[in-house]
Protein backbone atom coordinates (compact mmCIF):
# COMPACT_ATOMS: atom_id res chain seq x y z
CA UNK A 1 0.00 0.00 0.00
CA UNK A 2 1.18 3.49 -0.79
CA UNK A 3 2.54 5.58 2.06
CA UNK A 4 2.67 8.75 0.00
CA UNK A 5 1.70 11.83 2.02
CA UNK A 6 -0.63 14.49 0.66
CA UNK A 7 1.27 17.32 -1.01
CA UNK A 8 0.01 20.77 -1.98
CA UNK A 9 1.17 23.54 -4.29
CA UNK A 10 -0.31 26.89 -5.22
CA UNK A 11 -2.72 25.26 -7.68
CA UNK A 12 -2.55 21.52 -7.11
CA UNK A 13 -3.40 18.90 -4.55
CA UNK A 14 -1.44 15.65 -4.75
CA UNK A 15 -3.17 12.99 -2.69
CA UNK A 16 -2.51 9.24 -2.52
CA UNK A 17 -4.03 7.40 -5.47
CA UNK A 18 -7.04 5.29 -4.36
CA UNK A 19 -9.01 2.40 -5.79
CA UNK A 20 -11.99 4.75 -6.12
CA UNK A 21 -10.02 6.76 -8.72
CA UNK A 22 -10.56 4.07 -11.38
CA UNK A 23 -13.22 5.94 -13.36
CA UNK A 24 -11.29 9.22 -13.25
CA UNK A 25 -8.10 7.53 -14.47
CA UNK A 26 -10.02 5.82 -17.29
CA UNK A 27 -11.27 9.26 -18.34
CA UNK A 28 -7.77 10.72 -18.02
CA UNK A 29 -6.31 8.18 -20.43
CA UNK A 30 -9.29 7.99 -22.80
CA UNK A 31 -7.34 10.13 -25.26
CA UNK A 32 -4.99 7.68 -27.06
CA UNK A 33 -2.34 10.42 -27.21
CA UNK A 34 -1.89 10.03 -23.45
CA UNK A 35 -0.45 6.53 -24.03
CA UNK A 36 1.68 7.46 -27.00
CA UNK A 37 4.97 6.96 -25.17
CA UNK A 38 3.94 4.05 -22.95
CA UNK A 39 4.39 0.37 -23.72
CA UNK A 40 0.76 -0.20 -22.63
CA UNK A 41 -2.34 1.34 -24.21
CA UNK A 42 -4.12 2.93 -21.26
CA UNK A 43 -6.90 4.19 -23.53
CA UNK A 44 -8.17 0.63 -23.04
CA UNK A 45 -10.31 1.02 -19.88
CA UNK A 46 -9.28 -2.40 -18.59
CA UNK A 47 -5.61 -1.45 -18.73
CA UNK A 48 -6.26 1.93 -17.12
CA UNK A 49 -8.12 0.23 -14.26
CA UNK A 50 -5.32 -2.32 -13.92
CA UNK A 51 -2.86 0.58 -13.63
CA UNK A 52 -4.82 1.95 -10.66
CA UNK A 53 -5.15 -1.48 -9.05
CA UNK A 54 -1.45 -2.23 -9.39
CA UNK A 55 -0.33 1.15 -8.10
CA UNK A 56 -2.67 1.15 -5.12
CA UNK A 57 -1.52 -2.34 -4.14
CA UNK A 58 2.20 -1.67 -4.67
CA UNK A 59 4.48 -2.22 -1.66
CA UNK A 60 6.72 0.85 -1.46
CA UNK A 61 9.21 2.25 1.06
CA UNK A 62 7.85 4.81 3.54
CA UNK A 63 7.25 8.18 1.89
CA UNK A 64 7.24 6.80 -1.65
CA UNK A 65 3.99 6.31 -3.50
CA UNK A 66 1.54 7.11 -6.26
CA UNK A 67 -0.47 10.32 -6.35
CA UNK A 68 -3.66 11.57 -7.94
CA UNK A 69 -2.98 15.10 -9.16
CA UNK A 70 -6.01 17.36 -8.64
CA UNK A 71 -6.76 20.88 -9.83
CA UNK A 72 -9.92 22.65 -8.69
CA UNK A 73 -11.19 19.35 -7.27
CA UNK A 74 -10.80 17.36 -10.50
CA UNK A 75 -8.23 14.67 -11.23
CA UNK A 76 -6.02 15.98 -14.04
CA UNK A 77 -3.07 13.61 -13.76
CA UNK A 78 -1.17 10.95 -11.89
CA UNK A 79 2.37 10.96 -10.53
CA UNK A 80 4.68 8.61 -8.68
CA UNK A 81 7.91 8.22 -6.74
CA UNK A 82 9.08 4.62 -6.63
CA UNK A 83 12.09 2.36 -6.76
CA UNK A 84 13.10 2.01 -10.40
CA UNK A 85 12.54 -1.38 -12.00
CA UNK A 86 14.68 -0.50 -15.02
CA UNK A 87 17.67 1.47 -13.69
CA UNK A 88 20.52 -0.14 -11.73
CA UNK A 89 20.50 0.01 -7.96
CA UNK A 90 16.73 0.43 -7.55
CA UNK A 91 17.22 4.19 -7.47
CA UNK A 92 14.31 6.54 -6.82
CA UNK A 93 12.43 7.26 -10.04
CA UNK A 94 9.71 9.84 -10.66
CA UNK A 95 6.85 9.50 -13.12
CA UNK A 96 4.01 11.81 -14.14
CA UNK A 97 1.16 12.21 -16.62
CA UNK A 98 -1.13 15.24 -17.01
CA UNK A 99 -4.24 15.39 -19.20
CA UNK A 100 -3.58 16.71 -22.71
CA UNK A 101 -6.19 19.44 -22.32
CA UNK A 102 -4.18 20.87 -19.42
CA UNK A 103 -0.85 20.80 -21.27
CA UNK A 104 1.08 24.04 -21.45
CA UNK A 105 -0.13 25.42 -18.11
CA UNK A 106 2.83 24.26 -16.01
CA UNK A 107 0.85 21.71 -13.99
CA UNK A 108 3.31 18.85 -14.62
CA UNK A 109 6.24 21.07 -13.65
CA UNK A 110 4.41 22.10 -10.47
CA UNK A 111 3.64 18.49 -9.53
CA UNK A 112 7.18 17.30 -10.21
CA UNK A 113 8.61 20.17 -8.15
CA UNK A 114 6.38 19.24 -5.19
CA UNK A 115 7.51 15.61 -5.33
CA UNK A 116 11.18 16.59 -5.58
CA UNK A 117 10.80 18.89 -2.56
CA UNK A 118 9.31 15.95 -0.66
CA UNK A 119 12.03 13.56 -1.87
CA UNK A 120 14.85 15.83 -0.75
CA UNK A 121 13.37 17.71 2.19
CA UNK A 122 11.47 14.86 3.86
CA UNK A 123 12.99 11.61 2.62
CA UNK A 124 16.53 12.97 2.33
CA UNK A 125 17.15 11.24 -1.00
CA UNK A 126 20.51 11.98 -2.64
CA UNK A 127 19.08 11.90 -6.17
CA UNK A 128 15.89 11.29 -8.14
CA UNK A 129 15.92 9.79 -11.63
CA UNK A 130 13.50 10.04 -14.54
CA UNK A 131 13.20 7.83 -17.60
CA UNK A 132 11.65 9.71 -20.54
CA UNK A 133 10.96 8.47 -24.08
CA UNK A 134 13.43 10.26 -26.34
CA UNK A 135 10.60 11.55 -28.60
CA UNK A 136 8.49 12.91 -25.73
CA UNK A 137 9.39 16.59 -26.13
CA UNK A 138 6.79 17.83 -23.64
CA UNK A 139 8.03 15.54 -20.86
CA UNK A 140 11.65 16.34 -21.63
CA UNK A 141 10.76 20.02 -21.24
CA UNK A 142 9.26 19.34 -17.81
CA UNK A 143 12.38 17.61 -16.50
CA UNK A 144 14.55 20.36 -17.96
CA UNK A 145 12.48 23.02 -16.18
CA UNK A 146 12.76 21.16 -12.89
CA UNK A 147 16.54 20.82 -12.93
CA UNK A 148 17.13 17.29 -14.24
CA UNK A 149 20.38 16.56 -16.06
CA UNK A 150 20.53 14.24 -19.07
CA UNK A 151 23.04 11.50 -18.27
CA UNK A 152 22.51 9.04 -21.11
CA UNK A 153 20.14 6.63 -22.82
CA UNK A 154 18.61 3.30 -21.91
CA UNK A 155 16.49 0.83 -23.84
CA UNK A 156 13.33 0.20 -21.83
CA UNK A 157 9.80 -0.93 -22.62
CA UNK A 158 10.78 -1.54 -26.23
CA UNK A 159 12.01 2.00 -26.93
CA UNK A 160 14.94 4.36 -26.36
CA UNK A 161 14.59 6.55 -23.28
CA UNK A 162 16.66 9.41 -21.94
CA UNK A 163 18.02 8.84 -18.44
CA UNK A 164 17.85 12.01 -16.34
CA UNK A 165 18.83 12.78 -12.77
CA UNK A 166 17.99 15.62 -10.39
CA UNK A 167 20.16 16.44 -7.39
CA UNK A 168 19.22 18.49 -4.32
CA UNK A 169 20.00 22.18 -4.55
CA UNK A 170 22.27 23.77 -1.95
CA UNK A 171 19.53 26.07 -0.70
CA UNK A 172 18.89 25.50 3.00
CA UNK A 173 21.53 22.76 3.35
CA UNK A 174 24.29 22.77 5.94
CA UNK A 175 27.28 24.83 4.78
CA UNK A 176 29.72 24.24 7.64
CA UNK A 177 30.05 23.71 11.39
CA UNK A 178 32.72 25.54 13.44
CA UNK A 179 33.88 24.15 16.77
CA UNK A 180 36.01 26.22 19.13
CA UNK A 181 38.40 23.91 20.93
CA UNK A 182 40.71 24.37 23.93
CA UNK A 183 43.80 22.84 22.31
CA UNK A 184 44.25 22.69 18.53
CA UNK A 185 46.73 19.84 18.15
CA UNK A 186 44.64 17.55 20.36
CA UNK A 187 41.47 18.45 18.43
CA UNK A 188 43.22 17.96 15.09
CA UNK A 189 44.35 14.50 16.12
CA UNK A 190 40.92 13.31 17.26
CA UNK A 191 38.77 14.95 14.61
CA UNK A 192 41.24 14.10 11.85
CA UNK A 193 41.11 10.43 12.81
CA UNK A 194 37.32 10.32 12.96
CA UNK A 195 36.51 12.38 9.88
CA UNK A 196 39.27 10.76 7.84
CA UNK A 197 37.74 7.38 8.64
CA UNK A 198 34.44 8.62 7.22
CA UNK A 199 35.90 9.90 3.96
CA UNK A 200 36.38 13.58 4.84
CA UNK A 201 39.54 15.26 3.56
CA UNK A 202 41.54 18.20 4.90
CA UNK A 203 40.20 21.39 3.36
CA UNK A 204 41.81 24.47 4.95
CA UNK A 205 44.59 25.16 7.43
CA UNK A 206 45.73 28.32 9.25
CA UNK A 207 47.61 29.12 12.44
CA UNK A 208 44.58 28.79 14.73
CA UNK A 209 42.58 26.08 12.98
CA UNK A 210 42.01 23.35 10.43
CA UNK A 211 38.97 22.09 8.53
CA UNK A 212 37.85 18.92 6.76
CA UNK A 213 35.41 18.68 3.88
CA UNK A 214 32.98 16.10 2.52
CA UNK A 215 31.09 17.17 -0.59
CA UNK A 216 30.13 20.81 -0.15
CA UNK A 217 29.98 20.67 3.67
CA UNK A 218 32.95 21.23 5.93
CA UNK A 219 33.78 21.14 9.64
CA UNK A 220 36.18 23.57 11.32
CA UNK A 221 38.07 23.20 14.59
CA UNK A 222 39.68 26.41 15.83
CA UNK A 223 41.57 27.45 18.94
CA UNK A 224 40.19 30.97 18.89
CA UNK A 225 41.74 33.76 20.98
CA UNK A 226 38.19 35.12 21.35
CA UNK A 227 37.01 32.06 23.32
CA UNK A 228 35.73 33.08 26.77
CA UNK A 229 36.35 29.77 28.54
CA UNK A 230 38.75 26.79 28.48
CA UNK A 231 36.26 23.92 28.30
CA UNK A 232 33.40 22.54 26.21
CA UNK A 233 30.48 21.22 28.23
CA UNK A 234 27.96 19.35 26.12
CA UNK A 235 25.29 19.25 28.85
CA UNK A 236 25.08 23.04 28.95
CA UNK A 237 22.97 25.04 26.48
CA UNK A 238 24.64 24.95 23.07
CA UNK A 239 25.99 22.09 21.00
CA UNK A 240 25.25 18.69 22.52
CA UNK A 241 26.62 16.44 19.77
CA UNK A 242 27.15 15.97 16.06
CA UNK A 243 25.49 13.04 14.26
CA UNK A 244 27.16 11.67 11.13
CA UNK A 245 26.15 8.98 8.64
CA UNK A 246 28.69 6.18 8.46
CA UNK A 247 27.38 3.83 5.77
CA UNK A 248 26.88 0.18 6.75
CA UNK A 249 26.78 -1.29 10.25
CA UNK A 250 30.30 -2.70 9.80
CA UNK A 251 31.54 0.89 9.53
CA UNK A 252 29.87 1.73 12.82
CA UNK A 253 31.37 -1.35 14.44
CA UNK A 254 34.81 -0.37 13.17
CA UNK A 255 34.66 3.10 14.71
CA UNK A 256 32.69 2.21 17.85
CA UNK A 257 35.80 1.12 19.76
CA UNK A 258 37.18 4.63 19.54
CA UNK A 259 40.74 5.78 18.93
CA UNK A 260 42.94 8.90 18.81
CA UNK A 261 41.34 10.41 21.87
CA UNK A 262 37.76 9.13 21.35
CA UNK A 263 36.16 6.80 23.89
CA UNK A 264 32.83 4.95 23.63
CA UNK A 265 29.74 6.30 25.36
CA UNK A 266 26.77 4.14 26.39
CA UNK A 267 28.81 1.03 25.53
CA UNK A 268 26.53 -1.17 27.63
CA UNK A 269 23.67 -0.37 25.24
CA UNK A 270 25.63 -0.55 21.99
CA UNK A 271 24.48 -0.45 19.20
CA UNK A 272 20.87 0.39 20.18
CA UNK A 273 21.41 3.23 22.65
CA UNK A 274 19.34 5.47 20.36
CA UNK A 275 16.43 3.03 20.23
CA UNK A 276 15.57 -0.42 18.85
CA UNK A 277 15.43 0.77 15.21
CA UNK A 278 18.58 2.90 15.43
CA UNK A 279 22.02 1.33 14.89
CA UNK A 280 24.63 3.82 16.10
CA UNK A 281 27.77 4.37 18.13
CA UNK A 282 28.35 7.28 20.50
CA UNK A 283 31.86 8.59 21.17
CA UNK A 284 33.32 11.39 23.30
CA UNK A 285 36.76 12.91 22.84
CA UNK A 286 39.16 14.34 25.39
CA UNK A 287 37.65 17.81 25.08
CA UNK A 288 34.13 16.59 25.82
CA UNK A 289 32.74 16.72 22.27
CA UNK A 290 30.27 13.96 21.46
CA UNK A 291 29.55 12.38 18.08
CA UNK A 292 26.87 9.93 17.04
CA UNK A 293 27.78 7.61 14.17
CA UNK A 294 24.65 6.32 12.46
CA UNK A 295 24.41 3.31 10.15
CA UNK A 296 22.34 3.72 7.01
CA UNK A 297 21.32 0.05 7.03
CA UNK A 298 19.54 -0.17 10.36
CA UNK A 299 17.86 -3.58 10.06
Coordinates of N, CA, C and O in Angstrom, one line a residue, residues 10-101:
X10 N 0.6 25.7 -5.1 CA -0.3 26.9 -5.2 C -1.6 26.5 -5.9 O -2.6 27.1 -5.7
X11 N -1.5 25.6 -6.9 CA -2.7 25.3 -7.7 C -3.2 23.8 -7.6 O -4.3 23.5 -8.0
X12 N -2.3 23.0 -7.0 CA -2.6 21.5 -7.1 C -2.6 20.9 -5.7 O -2.0 21.4 -4.8
X13 N -3.4 19.8 -5.7 CA -3.4 18.9 -4.6 C -2.9 17.5 -5.1 O -3.5 17.0 -6.0
X14 N -1.9 17.0 -4.4 CA -1.4 15.7 -4.8 C -1.8 14.8 -3.6 O -1.2 14.9 -2.5
X15 N -2.7 13.9 -3.8 CA -3.2 13.0 -2.7 C -2.9 11.5 -3.1 O -2.8 11.2 -4.3
X16 N -2.8 10.6 -2.2 CA -2.5 9.2 -2.5 C -3.6 8.7 -3.5 O -4.8 8.9 -3.3
X17 N -3.1 8.0 -4.5 CA -4.0 7.4 -5.5 C -4.8 6.3 -4.7 O -4.3 5.6 -3.9
X18 N -6.1 6.2 -5.0 CA -7.0 5.3 -4.4 C -7.8 4.4 -5.4 O -7.9 4.8 -6.5
X19 N -8.3 3.3 -4.9 CA -9.0 2.4 -5.8 C -10.2 3.1 -6.4 O -10.6 2.8 -7.5
X20 N -10.8 4.0 -5.6 CA -12.0 4.7 -6.1 C -11.7 5.7 -7.3 O -12.6 6.3 -7.9
X21 N -10.4 5.9 -7.6 CA -10.0 6.8 -8.7 C -10.1 6.1 -10.1 O -9.7 6.7 -11.1
X22 N -10.6 4.8 -10.1 CA -10.6 4.1 -11.4 C -11.3 4.8 -12.5 O -10.7 4.9 -13.6
X23 N -12.5 5.3 -12.3 CA -13.2 5.9 -13.4 C -12.5 7.2 -13.8 O -12.5 7.5 -15.0
X24 N -12.0 8.0 -12.9 CA -11.3 9.2 -13.3 C -10.0 8.9 -14.1 O -9.7 9.7 -15.0
X25 N -9.3 7.9 -13.7 CA -8.1 7.5 -14.5 C -8.5 7.0 -15.9 O -7.8 7.3 -16.8
X26 N -9.5 6.3 -16.0 CA -10.0 5.8 -17.3 C -10.3 7.0 -18.2 O -9.9 7.1 -19.3
X27 N -11.0 8.0 -17.6 CA -11.3 9.3 -18.3 C -10.0 10.0 -18.7 O -9.9 10.6 -19.8
X28 N -9.0 10.0 -17.8 CA -7.8 10.7 -18.0 C -7.1 10.1 -19.2 O -6.5 10.9 -20.1
X29 N -7.0 8.8 -19.4 CA -6.3 8.2 -20.4 C -7.2 7.8 -21.6 O -6.7 7.1 -22.5
X30 N -8.4 8.3 -21.7 CA -9.3 8.0 -22.8 C -8.7 8.5 -24.1 O -8.9 7.9 -25.2
X31 N -8.0 9.6 -24.1 CA -7.3 10.1 -25.3 C -6.1 9.2 -25.6 O -5.2 9.2 -24.8
X32 N -6.1 8.6 -26.7 CA -5.0 7.7 -27.1 C -3.6 8.4 -27.0 O -2.6 7.7 -26.8
X33 N -3.6 9.7 -27.2 CA -2.3 10.4 -27.2 C -1.7 10.3 -25.8 O -0.4 10.5 -25.7
X34 N -2.5 10.1 -24.8 CA -1.9 10.0 -23.4 C -1.0 8.8 -23.3 O -0.1 8.8 -22.4
X35 N -1.2 7.8 -24.1 CA -0.4 6.5 -24.0 C 0.6 6.4 -25.1 O 1.2 5.4 -25.3
X36 N 0.8 7.5 -25.8 CA 1.7 7.5 -27.0 C 3.1 7.0 -26.7 O 3.7 6.3 -27.5
X37 N 3.6 7.3 -25.5 CA 5.0 7.0 -25.2 C 5.1 5.9 -24.1 O 6.1 5.7 -23.5
X38 N 4.0 5.2 -23.9 CA 3.9 4.1 -22.9 C 3.9 2.7 -23.7 O 3.5 2.7 -24.9
X39 N 4.4 1.7 -23.1 CA 4.4 0.4 -23.7 C 3.0 -0.2 -23.7 O 2.6 -0.9 -24.6
X40 N 2.2 0.2 -22.7 CA 0.8 -0.2 -22.6 C -0.2 0.8 -23.2 O 0.2 2.0 -23.2
X41 N -1.3 0.4 -23.7 CA -2.3 1.3 -24.2 C -3.4 1.6 -23.1 O -4.3 0.8 -23.0
X42 N -3.2 2.7 -22.4 CA -4.1 2.9 -21.3 C -5.4 3.6 -21.7 O -6.3 3.8 -20.9
X43 N -5.6 3.8 -23.0 CA -6.9 4.2 -23.5 C -7.9 3.0 -23.5 O -9.1 3.2 -23.6
X44 N -7.4 1.8 -23.3 CA -8.2 0.6 -23.0 C -8.6 0.7 -21.6 O -7.7 0.6 -20.7
X45 N -9.9 0.9 -21.3 CA -10.3 1.0 -19.9 C -9.8 -0.1 -18.9 O -9.5 0.2 -17.8
X46 N -9.7 -1.3 -19.5 CA -9.3 -2.4 -18.6 C -7.8 -2.2 -18.2 O -7.5 -2.5 -17.0
X47 N -7.0 -1.7 -19.1 CA -5.6 -1.4 -18.7 C -5.5 -0.2 -17.8 O -4.6 -0.2 -16.9
X48 N -6.3 0.8 -18.0 CA -6.3 1.9 -17.1 C -6.7 1.5 -15.7 O -6.1 2.0 -14.7
X49 N -7.7 0.7 -15.6 CA -8.1 0.2 -14.3 C -7.0 -0.6 -13.6 O -6.8 -0.6 -12.4
X50 N -6.4 -1.5 -14.4 CA -5.3 -2.3 -13.9 C -4.2 -1.5 -13.4 O -3.5 -1.8 -12.4
X51 N -3.9 -0.3 -14.1 CA -2.9 0.6 -13.6 C -3.2 1.1 -12.2 O -2.3 1.1 -11.3
X52 N -4.4 1.5 -12.0 CA -4.8 1.9 -10.7 C -4.7 0.8 -9.6 O -4.1 1.0 -8.5
X53 N -5.2 -0.4 -10.0 CA -5.2 -1.5 -9.0 C -3.7 -1.8 -8.7 O -3.4 -2.0 -7.5
X54 N -2.8 -1.9 -9.7 CA -1.4 -2.2 -9.4 C -0.8 -1.2 -8.5 O 0.0 -1.5 -7.6
X55 N -1.0 0.1 -8.8 CA -0.3 1.1 -8.1 C -0.8 1.3 -6.7 O -0.1 1.5 -5.7
X56 N -2.1 1.1 -6.5 CA -2.7 1.2 -5.1 C -2.2 0.0 -4.3 O -1.9 0.2 -3.1
X57 N -2.0 -1.2 -4.9 CA -1.5 -2.3 -4.1 C 0.0 -2.4 -4.0 O 0.5 -3.3 -3.2
X58 N 0.7 -1.6 -4.7 CA 2.2 -1.7 -4.7 C 2.8 -1.5 -3.3 O 2.4 -0.6 -2.5
X59 N 3.8 -2.3 -2.9 CA 4.5 -2.2 -1.7 C 5.7 -1.3 -1.9 O 6.6 -1.6 -2.7
X60 N 5.7 -0.2 -1.2 CA 6.7 0.9 -1.5 C 7.4 1.3 -0.1 O 6.7 1.1 0.9
X61 N 8.6 1.8 -0.2 CA 9.2 2.2 1.1 C 8.4 3.4 1.6 O 7.7 4.1 0.9
X62 N 8.6 3.7 2.9 CA 7.8 4.8 3.5 C 8.2 6.1 2.8 O 9.3 6.4 2.5
X63 N 7.1 6.9 2.5 CA 7.3 8.2 1.9 C 7.2 8.1 0.4 O 7.0 9.2 -0.3
X64 N 7.4 7.0 -0.2 CA 7.2 6.8 -1.6 C 5.8 6.6 -1.9 O 5.0 6.3 -1.0
X65 N 5.4 6.6 -3.2 CA 4.0 6.3 -3.5 C 3.5 6.8 -4.8 O 4.3 7.3 -5.7
X66 N 2.2 6.7 -5.0 CA 1.5 7.1 -6.3 C 0.5 8.1 -5.9 O -0.3 7.9 -4.9
X67 N 0.4 9.2 -6.6 CA -0.5 10.3 -6.3 C -1.5 10.5 -7.4 O -1.2 10.3 -8.6
X68 N -2.7 11.0 -7.0 CA -3.7 11.6 -7.9 C -3.4 13.1 -7.9 O -3.3 13.7 -6.8
X69 N -3.2 13.7 -9.1 CA -3.0 15.1 -9.2 C -4.3 15.8 -9.4 O -4.9 15.6 -10.5
X70 N -4.7 16.7 -8.5 CA -6.0 17.4 -8.6 C -5.8 18.9 -8.8 O -4.9 19.5 -8.2
X71 N -6.7 19.4 -9.7 CA -6.8 20.9 -9.8 C -8.2 21.3 -9.8 O -9.1 20.7 -10.5
X72 N -8.5 22.2 -8.9 CA -9.9 22.7 -8.7 C -10.9 21.5 -8.4 O -12.0 21.4 -8.9
X73 N -10.4 20.5 -7.7 CA -11.2 19.4 -7.3 C -11.3 18.2 -8.3 O -11.9 17.2 -8.0
X74 N -10.7 18.4 -9.5 CA -10.8 17.4 -10.5 C -9.4 16.7 -10.7 O -8.4 17.3 -10.6
X75 N -9.5 15.4 -11.0 CA -8.2 14.7 -11.2 C -7.7 15.0 -12.6 O -8.5 14.7 -13.6
X76 N -6.6 15.6 -12.7 CA -6.0 16.0 -14.0 C -4.7 15.2 -14.4 O -4.2 15.4 -15.5
X77 N -4.3 14.4 -13.5 CA -3.1 13.6 -13.8 C -2.7 12.6 -12.7 O -3.4 12.6 -11.6
X78 N -1.7 11.9 -12.9 CA -1.2 11.0 -11.9 C 0.3 11.1 -11.8 O 1.0 11.6 -12.8
X79 N 0.9 10.8 -10.7 CA 2.4 11.0 -10.5 C 2.9 9.9 -9.5 O 2.1 9.3 -8.8
X80 N 4.2 9.7 -9.5 CA 4.7 8.6 -8.7 C 6.1 8.9 -8.3 O 6.9 9.6 -9.0
X81 N 6.5 8.3 -7.2 CA 7.9 8.2 -6.7 C 8.1 6.8 -6.2 O 7.5 6.4 -5.3
X82 N 8.9 6.0 -6.9 CA 9.1 4.6 -6.6 C 10.5 4.2 -6.9 O 11.3 4.9 -7.4
X83 N 10.8 3.0 -6.4 CA 12.1 2.4 -6.8 C 12.1 1.9 -8.2 O 11.1 1.3 -8.7
X84 N 13.1 2.3 -9.0 CA 13.1 2.0 -10.4 C 13.2 0.5 -10.6 O 14.0 -0.2 -10.0
X85 N 12.4 0.0 -11.6 CA 12.5 -1.4 -12.0 C 13.4 -1.5 -13.2 O 13.7 -2.7 -13.7
X86 N 13.9 -0.4 -13.8 CA 14.7 -0.5 -15.0 C 16.1 0.1 -14.9 O 17.0 -0.3 -15.7
X87 N 16.4 0.9 -13.9 CA 17.7 1.5 -13.7 C 18.4 0.7 -12.6 O 17.8 0.2 -11.7
X88 N 19.7 0.6 -12.7 CA 20.5 -0.1 -11.7 C 20.4 0.5 -10.3 O 20.2 1.7 -10.1
X89 N 20.5 -0.4 -9.3 CA 20.5 0.0 -8.0 C 19.2 0.4 -7.4 O 19.1 0.9 -6.2
X90 N 18.1 0.1 -8.1 CA 16.7 0.4 -7.6 C 16.7 1.9 -7.1 O 16.1 2.2 -6.0
X91 N 17.2 2.8 -7.8 CA 17.2 4.2 -7.5 C 15.8 4.8 -7.5 O 14.9 4.2 -8.1
X92 N 15.6 5.9 -6.8 CA 14.3 6.5 -6.8 C 14.0 7.1 -8.2 O 14.8 7.8 -8.8
X93 N 12.8 6.8 -8.7 CA 12.4 7.3 -10.0 C 11.1 8.0 -10.0 O 10.2 7.5 -9.3
X94 N 11.0 9.1 -10.6 CA 9.7 9.8 -10.7 C 9.0 9.6 -12.0 O 9.6 9.3 -13.0
X95 N 7.7 9.6 -11.9 CA 6.8 9.5 -13.1 C 5.7 10.4 -13.0 O 5.2 10.8 -11.9
X96 N 5.1 10.8 -14.2 CA 4.0 11.8 -14.1 C 3.3 11.8 -15.5 O 3.9 11.5 -16.5
X97 N 2.0 12.0 -15.4 CA 1.2 12.2 -16.6 C 0.1 13.2 -16.3 O -0.5 13.1 -15.2
X98 N -0.1 14.2 -17.2 CA -1.1 15.2 -17.0 C -2.0 15.3 -18.3 O -1.5 15.1 -19.4
X99 N -3.3 15.4 -18.1 CA -4.2 15.4 -19.2 C -3.8 16.4 -20.3 O -3.4 17.5 -20.0
X100 N -4.0 15.9 -21.6 CA -3.6 16.7 -22.7 C -4.3 18.1 -22.7 O -3.6 19.1 -23.1
X101 N -5.5 18.2 -22.3 CA -6.2 19.4 -22.3 C -5.6 20.5 -21.3 O -5.9 21.7 -21.4

